[in-house]
XYZ file of C-alpha atoms in Angstrom:
314
model
C 21.763 -73.026 44.748
C 23.040 -69.811 47.386
C 21.459 -67.189 49.432
C 21.373 -64.668 47.084
C 19.804 -61.791 48.394
C 17.234 -59.773 46.222
C 17.894 -55.921 45.353
C 19.536 -55.966 48.455
C 21.565 -52.151 47.172
C 18.209 -50.710 46.762
C 17.273 -52.329 50.292
C 19.651 -51.008 51.650
C 19.505 -46.832 50.304
C 16.112 -47.763 50.942
C 15.981 -48.641 54.206
C 18.454 -46.127 54.774
C 19.684 -47.746 58.559
C 21.941 -45.548 61.081
C 23.418 -44.653 63.432
C 21.492 -46.187 67.314
C 18.411 -47.145 65.093
C 16.137 -49.639 65.558
C 15.279 -51.965 62.435
C 13.447 -55.350 61.890
C 14.206 -57.235 59.504
C 10.767 -59.521 60.143
C 11.892 -62.353 57.100
C 15.516 -63.802 58.765
C 16.177 -66.837 56.010
C 19.398 -66.135 55.602
C 20.848 -63.730 56.930
C 21.279 -61.894 54.037
C 19.722 -58.775 54.776
C 20.235 -58.725 57.895
C 24.612 -59.070 57.492
C 24.278 -56.052 55.138
C 22.274 -53.298 57.806
C 24.259 -54.816 60.522
C 27.009 -53.910 58.117
C 26.487 -50.110 57.099
C 25.471 -48.540 60.008
C 25.948 -49.540 64.046
C 22.445 -49.809 64.708
C 20.405 -52.531 66.856
C 18.859 -54.999 65.288
C 15.639 -57.753 65.606
C 15.797 -60.603 63.045
C 12.563 -62.792 63.168
C 11.930 -66.076 60.773
C 8.177 -68.554 61.471
C 10.563 -71.496 60.426
C 12.914 -72.839 63.340
C 15.653 -73.745 60.585
C 16.539 -70.159 59.913
C 16.444 -69.015 63.269
C 19.271 -71.058 63.930
C 21.006 -70.110 60.757
C 20.980 -66.754 62.700
C 23.115 -68.037 65.994
C 26.552 -67.795 64.002
C 25.633 -64.394 62.334
C 24.876 -63.299 65.813
C 27.636 -64.230 67.625
C 29.117 -62.132 65.334
C 27.529 -59.709 65.647
C 27.755 -59.128 70.050
C 24.232 -57.645 71.720
C 23.264 -55.114 67.417
C 21.889 -59.168 66.747
C 18.534 -60.432 67.829
C 16.771 -63.643 66.728
C 12.980 -64.187 67.469
C 11.425 -67.453 65.853
C 7.533 -65.902 65.069
C 5.682 -65.169 62.770
C 5.418 -61.155 61.231
C 2.582 -60.706 61.416
C 2.262 -61.818 64.843
C 5.527 -58.750 65.410
C 3.918 -56.398 67.495
C 3.647 -58.705 70.164
C 7.053 -60.520 69.435
C 8.318 -56.938 69.481
C 6.799 -55.354 72.793
C 7.329 -58.272 75.310
C 10.946 -58.147 74.488
C 9.888 -54.134 75.557
C 10.410 -52.826 72.088
C 7.990 -50.666 70.702
C 8.724 -48.128 68.454
C 11.337 -49.431 64.651
C 13.203 -47.069 62.897
C 13.094 -48.870 60.018
C 11.680 -52.686 58.787
C 12.036 -54.813 55.854
C 9.536 -57.452 54.913
C 11.289 -60.337 51.513
C 7.549 -62.042 50.901
C 7.613 -65.084 50.216
C 9.509 -68.691 50.095
C 12.725 -69.283 50.260
C 16.036 -69.469 48.814
C 16.984 -72.060 52.078
C 13.439 -73.833 52.109
C 12.498 -74.072 47.968
C 16.232 -76.028 47.762
C 15.647 -78.874 50.639
C 13.894 -81.107 48.909
C 12.566 -83.088 52.312
C 11.312 -79.519 52.827
C 7.943 -80.343 49.695
C 8.412 -76.630 48.405
C 9.389 -77.404 44.698
C 9.063 -80.129 42.564
C 12.739 -79.516 41.310
C 13.931 -82.627 43.861
C 11.675 -85.569 44.803
C 10.577 -84.537 49.247
C 7.456 -84.988 51.102
C 4.546 -83.092 50.495
C 4.648 -80.347 52.695
C 5.448 -77.541 52.853
C 4.692 -76.214 55.860
C 7.443 -73.635 57.235
C 7.140 -73.468 60.949
C 7.388 -77.499 60.068
C 3.761 -77.706 62.039
C -0.378 -77.907 61.401
C -1.733 -79.180 58.139
C 0.455 -80.622 55.242
C 0.073 -79.506 51.575
C -0.862 -83.570 51.764
C -3.511 -82.643 53.569
C -5.185 -80.137 51.933
C -4.291 -82.481 47.979
C -5.525 -85.312 49.991
C -8.716 -84.090 52.079
C -10.318 -80.857 50.190
C -13.038 -81.439 47.408
C -13.117 -81.655 43.676
C -14.954 -78.057 43.626
C -12.574 -76.414 46.753
C -9.000 -77.456 46.113
C -10.030 -75.892 42.053
C -10.787 -72.504 44.143
C -7.841 -72.452 45.831
C -5.978 -72.995 43.115
C -7.143 -70.335 40.905
C -7.527 -67.630 43.145
C -3.590 -68.272 45.708
C -1.577 -69.489 42.173
C -4.165 -67.085 39.432
C -4.444 -71.114 37.297
C -6.367 -70.826 34.420
C -6.752 -74.893 34.654
C -6.827 -74.445 38.211
C -11.104 -76.947 37.585
C -8.959 -79.354 35.095
C -5.849 -79.801 37.778
C -8.062 -80.435 40.345
C -10.131 -83.099 39.108
C -6.947 -84.755 37.738
C -5.555 -84.930 41.429
C -9.275 -85.849 42.343
C -8.552 -88.904 40.525
C -5.148 -90.197 41.618
C -5.645 -89.789 44.794
C -8.555 -91.975 44.227
C -5.552 -94.230 43.608
C -3.181 -93.933 45.666
C -2.546 -90.810 48.575
C -0.420 -88.328 47.340
C 2.534 -87.646 48.814
C 5.247 -86.539 47.159
C 6.270 -83.244 45.482
C 7.178 -84.630 42.109
C 4.143 -87.672 41.446
C 1.895 -84.062 42.460
C 3.616 -82.329 39.346
C 3.323 -85.045 37.282
C -0.551 -85.405 37.747
C -0.398 -81.386 36.986
C 2.197 -81.587 33.885
C 0.110 -84.232 31.911
C -3.044 -82.489 33.259
C -2.708 -79.056 31.357
C -1.711 -77.952 28.527
C 1.577 -77.054 28.385
C 2.633 -73.478 29.559
C 4.001 -71.940 25.773
C 5.911 -69.304 27.572
C 7.933 -72.386 29.461
C 6.199 -71.620 33.390
C 5.950 -75.400 33.852
C 2.407 -76.452 34.772
C 3.129 -77.351 38.539
C 4.312 -73.636 39.601
C 0.702 -72.094 40.221
C -0.431 -74.566 42.142
C 2.737 -74.750 44.078
C 2.528 -71.343 44.427
C -1.109 -71.525 45.254
C -0.761 -73.987 47.978
C 1.699 -73.346 49.125
C 0.095 -69.432 50.064
C -2.455 -71.673 52.047
C -0.701 -74.368 54.302
C 1.203 -70.911 55.378
C -1.801 -68.274 55.488
C 1.648 -66.732 53.692
C -1.694 -64.047 52.449
C -2.963 -63.400 56.198
C 0.667 -63.179 58.023
C 0.854 -60.029 55.072
C -2.254 -58.331 55.805
C -1.188 -58.380 59.680
C 2.718 -57.515 59.120
C 1.700 -54.323 56.674
C -0.817 -52.880 60.160
C 1.517 -53.991 62.991
C 4.624 -51.872 60.888
C 2.338 -49.245 59.855
C 1.908 -48.872 64.388
C 5.415 -49.363 65.586
C 6.933 -46.507 63.233
C 8.402 -43.340 64.497
C 8.710 -40.412 62.622
C 10.770 -40.065 59.641
C 10.609 -44.900 59.986
C 10.755 -46.503 56.896
C 9.096 -50.002 55.470
C 10.516 -51.478 52.477
C 8.939 -54.349 51.360
C 9.976 -57.248 48.001
C 7.672 -58.765 46.766
C 8.036 -62.563 44.268
C 4.057 -62.460 43.559
C 1.258 -60.451 41.991
C -1.214 -60.983 45.278
C 1.395 -60.193 47.524
C 2.741 -56.511 45.848
C -0.960 -55.934 45.586
C -1.763 -56.292 48.961
C 2.126 -54.205 49.913
C 0.690 -51.308 47.338
C -3.106 -50.566 48.136
C -2.263 -50.436 52.146
C 1.158 -48.447 51.169
C -1.379 -45.615 49.182
C -4.222 -45.668 52.233
C -1.314 -44.972 54.727
C 0.222 -42.311 52.869
C -3.361 -40.389 51.874
C -3.277 -41.871 47.804
C -6.546 -43.499 47.945
C -10.017 -42.186 49.074
C -10.968 -44.529 52.095
C -9.715 -47.720 52.462
C -11.086 -51.064 52.471
C -12.402 -52.463 54.729
C -9.983 -55.390 53.259
C -6.396 -53.261 53.726
C -4.473 -53.312 56.880
C -4.705 -49.676 56.912
C -8.545 -49.403 57.613
C -7.713 -51.429 60.987
C -5.769 -49.421 62.406
C -7.349 -46.474 64.789
C -7.909 -43.360 62.959
C -8.688 -44.969 59.845
C -9.850 -42.224 57.060
C -7.661 -39.809 59.677
C -4.729 -37.723 57.422
C -2.235 -39.309 56.049
C 1.360 -39.820 58.591
C 3.085 -41.236 55.779
C 4.473 -40.510 51.861
C 5.395 -42.578 49.739
C 8.815 -43.596 49.053
C 8.520 -45.454 45.625
C 5.785 -44.178 43.347
C 5.842 -47.175 41.545
C 7.654 -50.278 42.567
C 11.973 -50.908 42.021
C 12.472 -53.914 39.676
C 15.677 -55.434 39.204
C 18.429 -55.083 37.302
C 18.629 -57.396 33.613
C 22.187 -57.985 35.177
C 21.020 -58.880 38.446
C 18.073 -60.633 37.084
C 20.309 -62.898 34.620
C 22.813 -63.638 38.204
C 20.136 -64.607 39.983
C 16.697 -65.626 37.813
C 14.551 -65.169 41.212
C 14.412 -61.050 41.143
C 12.919 -61.713 38.117
C 9.626 -61.190 39.861
C 10.446 -59.080 42.665
C 8.905 -55.535 43.316
C 10.161 -53.544 46.421
C 7.720 -50.232 47.202
C 8.592 -48.766 50.074
C 6.922 -45.974 52.400
C 8.142 -44.117 55.180
C 6.382 -42.320 58.338
C 6.776 -37.934 58.392
C 8.255 -35.880 60.885
C 5.108 -35.601 63.568
C 4.422 -31.867 63.152
C 4.010 -32.630 59.075
C 1.576 -35.479 59.995
C 0.335 -33.482 62.426
């Protein structure tokens, strides 16, 4: 499957890039959003990705837009530090496409998917502990809690027990072996969802600290926004979407006070009059035709926020 950017028209309409603006694509991936943004307006685009393969793929696009597209290998949770090191302290727009990219899912050797056999890896940066390390090293209760909390899998304890039994016979090192262990341990899902889907999601989120990265990225994006700047986020599961929704509502003054788990609560002056407005009171969802053409779009939610002009926020 080739990379198809999700909700592309809606992202462009909401981000509304203008001539001379400085914009960050914090999840470069296959370059779908980046290419469209560069074509939409003569702006400057900084593009980040923690996956070195994505940055290598971006070289050709950067060559087609000399001086306008600047690639950064790194985590979007560290965007403020990466940009400051390059002299950028304010942005007119940020777009984030959360989760795993089609390229990562389609490359069996990366170990993100059970559609084809590959090493049980799932590391976006190809460094640090892998999914195999978790599956073969975590105690049963911790493994069950992980699958429940990050995969929202109701059969988490049954799956953890099956993994512990299987790894006692031999280490679990491949995606298909783990998927089969899970499939054989739980009832068939009436929705047709593969039984291993939620457990694989949980492992991937934990391996890459994805929710922590989202929280840090939202905090940084809020602090970097210029007056009238826009933040557009596309998420693909409820854990991500919940973080984005709460952070945006709090920034826009839609909640009585910031939760200690909310990225907005970490900013100086949290609780002060809102300096942002919601562009999406409800999330934007893909059309039926887009879902038919690109099944990955089915679970997507787009949320957007805009910083108020300085006079309005004062």
